[in-house]
């Protein structure tokens, strides 16, 4: 079986050759994003794998179908860049990759602490030999209530991490999990918004979650609330975030992801004109921490992303059960 892998980074190359021997397949690696224009590079392959920057819309899926490709694996947990109903219609099987939640969960705690200790300002000042303390007084987690929206794999891992900090933890779900109840109290979403000093979002992006943080939901939160997003940028309406920061409704904001990041994050844009004005505007605030979608990026996660994607493709192509299959 021959597989074309796109969006391959240098740090994935050795893992692809390991996967190729382990799963008995040939893998052609390409650095670029997969588009209908370069799909020809996968000619003769029966499967493709990409990360999250290749957009599997109708055009790309039809093009792959036309080339005889029937299996797609995204080396990501999220799959909002793939039109699953379209893939299903064309008879293209799709799977994603899983990796442990710990990397993103640890990063989330780091972002919470960065906000609570005003670390962005402290770091900026030290760069210019300003060692003053003015404005840097922080808050301690033990005095605060943290709301975790979305107690899935990552949300649960964040809850467990936070349980060591002595804060009050809230979460919301229609399903009561006794293990989580050891560490967190359940509230409905409005109750979580009302009572939390810090709110972290761990949900997939779909029609229900798109812009769930907006002017209306912000109004339900405490004044000065700290918001954390390590999930998907589009969960938060960027204009509402700007209003929240300007009006100080939001006390601090940490985002590893941002609405409109596609085509910018994971690329070297030093010599380019970046057109996302909201991104530039938000970045300059002392109480806004922004990183380039790298919470996932650990050695353990990268290994799992490559191995699971190839394993999934081999299983789907051989008609074997594949636990990460989406359609
Ligand atoms: C995912 O796995 O869903 C991620 O967010 C990481 C990816 C975009 C590289």
Short mmCIF file of N, CA and C and ligand atoms in Angstrom, two decimals, residues 7 9 51-53 74-81 96-99 104 154 230-232 256-257 261 266 293-297 305, ligand 1:
data_model
loop_
_atom_site.label_atom_id
_atom_site.label_comp_id
_atom_site.label_asym_id
_atom_site.label_seq_id
_atom_site.Cartn_x
_atom_site.Cartn_y
_atom_site.Cartn_z
N UNK A 7 2.02 18.00 4.65
CA UNK A 7 2.28 18.84 5.84
C UNK A 7 3.31 18.16 6.76
N UNK A 9 6.45 17.70 8.79
CA UNK A 9 7.54 18.50 9.37
C UNK A 9 8.77 17.63 9.52
N UNK A 51 -2.06 17.16 8.22
CA UNK A 51 -2.36 17.76 9.53
C UNK A 51 -3.61 18.63 9.33
N UNK A 52 -3.77 19.69 10.12
CA UNK A 52 -5.04 20.42 10.09
C UNK A 52 -5.11 21.59 9.13
N UNK A 53 -4.02 21.85 8.34
CA UNK A 53 -4.07 23.03 7.48
C UNK A 53 -4.62 22.73 6.09
N UNK A 74 -6.42 12.26 9.20
CA UNK A 74 -5.86 13.51 9.69
C UNK A 74 -5.03 13.19 10.93
N UNK A 75 -3.82 13.73 10.97
CA UNK A 75 -2.94 13.46 12.11
C UNK A 75 -3.27 14.43 13.25
N UNK A 76 -4.54 14.72 13.41
CA UNK A 76 -5.00 15.63 14.45
C UNK A 76 -6.18 15.00 15.17
N UNK A 77 -6.48 15.52 16.34
CA UNK A 77 -7.68 15.05 17.05
C UNK A 77 -8.90 15.73 16.43
N UNK A 78 -8.79 17.06 16.23
CA UNK A 78 -9.90 17.82 15.66
C UNK A 78 -10.05 17.51 14.17
N UNK A 79 -11.29 17.57 13.69
CA UNK A 79 -11.50 17.28 12.25
C UNK A 79 -12.45 18.28 11.63
N UNK A 80 -12.45 19.50 12.16
CA UNK A 80 -13.32 20.53 11.61
C UNK A 80 -12.86 21.02 10.23
N UNK A 81 -11.69 20.57 9.77
CA UNK A 81 -11.20 20.94 8.43
C UNK A 81 -11.62 19.90 7.37
N UNK A 96 -9.18 9.94 12.31
CA UNK A 96 -8.31 10.96 12.91
C UNK A 96 -7.26 10.24 13.75
N UNK A 97 -6.47 11.00 14.51
CA UNK A 97 -5.45 10.39 15.36
C UNK A 97 -5.71 10.82 16.79
N UNK A 98 -5.36 9.96 17.67
CA UNK A 98 -5.52 10.35 19.08
C UNK A 98 -4.14 10.54 19.69
N UNK A 99 -4.07 11.37 20.69
CA UNK A 99 -2.86 11.43 21.50
C UNK A 99 -3.30 11.74 22.92
N UNK A 104 -1.73 18.93 26.23
CA UNK A 104 -2.61 20.11 26.15
C UNK A 104 -3.06 20.52 27.56
N UNK A 154 -9.41 15.96 27.43
CA UNK A 154 -8.51 17.05 27.83
C UNK A 154 -9.05 17.77 29.06
N UNK A 230 -7.48 26.62 24.53
CA UNK A 230 -6.46 25.77 23.89
C UNK A 230 -7.16 24.79 22.94
N UNK A 231 -8.40 25.12 22.54
CA UNK A 231 -9.18 24.17 21.73
C UNK A 231 -9.25 24.60 20.27
N UNK A 232 -10.18 25.48 19.93
CA UNK A 232 -10.30 26.01 18.57
C UNK A 232 -10.65 27.50 18.66
N UNK A 256 -4.19 29.77 22.74
CA UNK A 256 -3.23 29.07 21.89
C UNK A 256 -3.76 28.98 20.47
N UNK A 257 -5.01 29.36 20.32
CA UNK A 257 -5.70 29.29 19.02
C UNK A 257 -6.46 30.59 18.84
N UNK A 261 -6.82 31.89 12.26
CA UNK A 261 -5.39 31.53 12.32
C UNK A 261 -4.92 30.76 11.08
N UNK A 266 1.75 28.14 12.28
CA UNK A 266 2.60 27.04 11.82
C UNK A 266 3.35 27.41 10.54
N UNK A 293 -0.78 27.90 18.36
CA UNK A 293 -1.39 26.57 18.27
C UNK A 293 -0.34 25.48 18.48
N UNK A 294 0.27 25.51 19.64
CA UNK A 294 1.31 24.51 19.90
C UNK A 294 1.11 23.74 21.19
N UNK A 295 -0.06 23.88 21.80
CA UNK A 295 -0.31 23.14 23.05
C UNK A 295 -0.15 21.63 22.84
N UNK A 296 -0.47 21.17 21.64
CA UNK A 296 -0.41 19.73 21.35
C UNK A 296 1.03 19.24 21.18
N UNK A 297 1.97 20.17 20.94
CA UNK A 297 3.26 19.83 20.33
C UNK A 297 4.27 19.27 21.34
N UNK A 305 0.52 10.85 16.78
CA UNK A 305 -0.18 11.40 15.60
C UNK A 305 0.24 10.66 14.34
C1 LIG B 1 -5.50 18.74 16.98
O1 LIG B 1 -4.92 17.66 17.09
O2 LIG B 1 -6.74 18.78 16.83
C2 LIG B 1 -4.75 19.99 17.08
O3 LIG B 1 -5.33 20.99 17.42
C3 LIG B 1 -3.31 20.04 16.66
C4 LIG B 1 -3.14 20.21 15.22
C5 LIG B 1 -3.87 21.29 14.55
C6 LIG B 1 -1.73 20.09 14.72
#
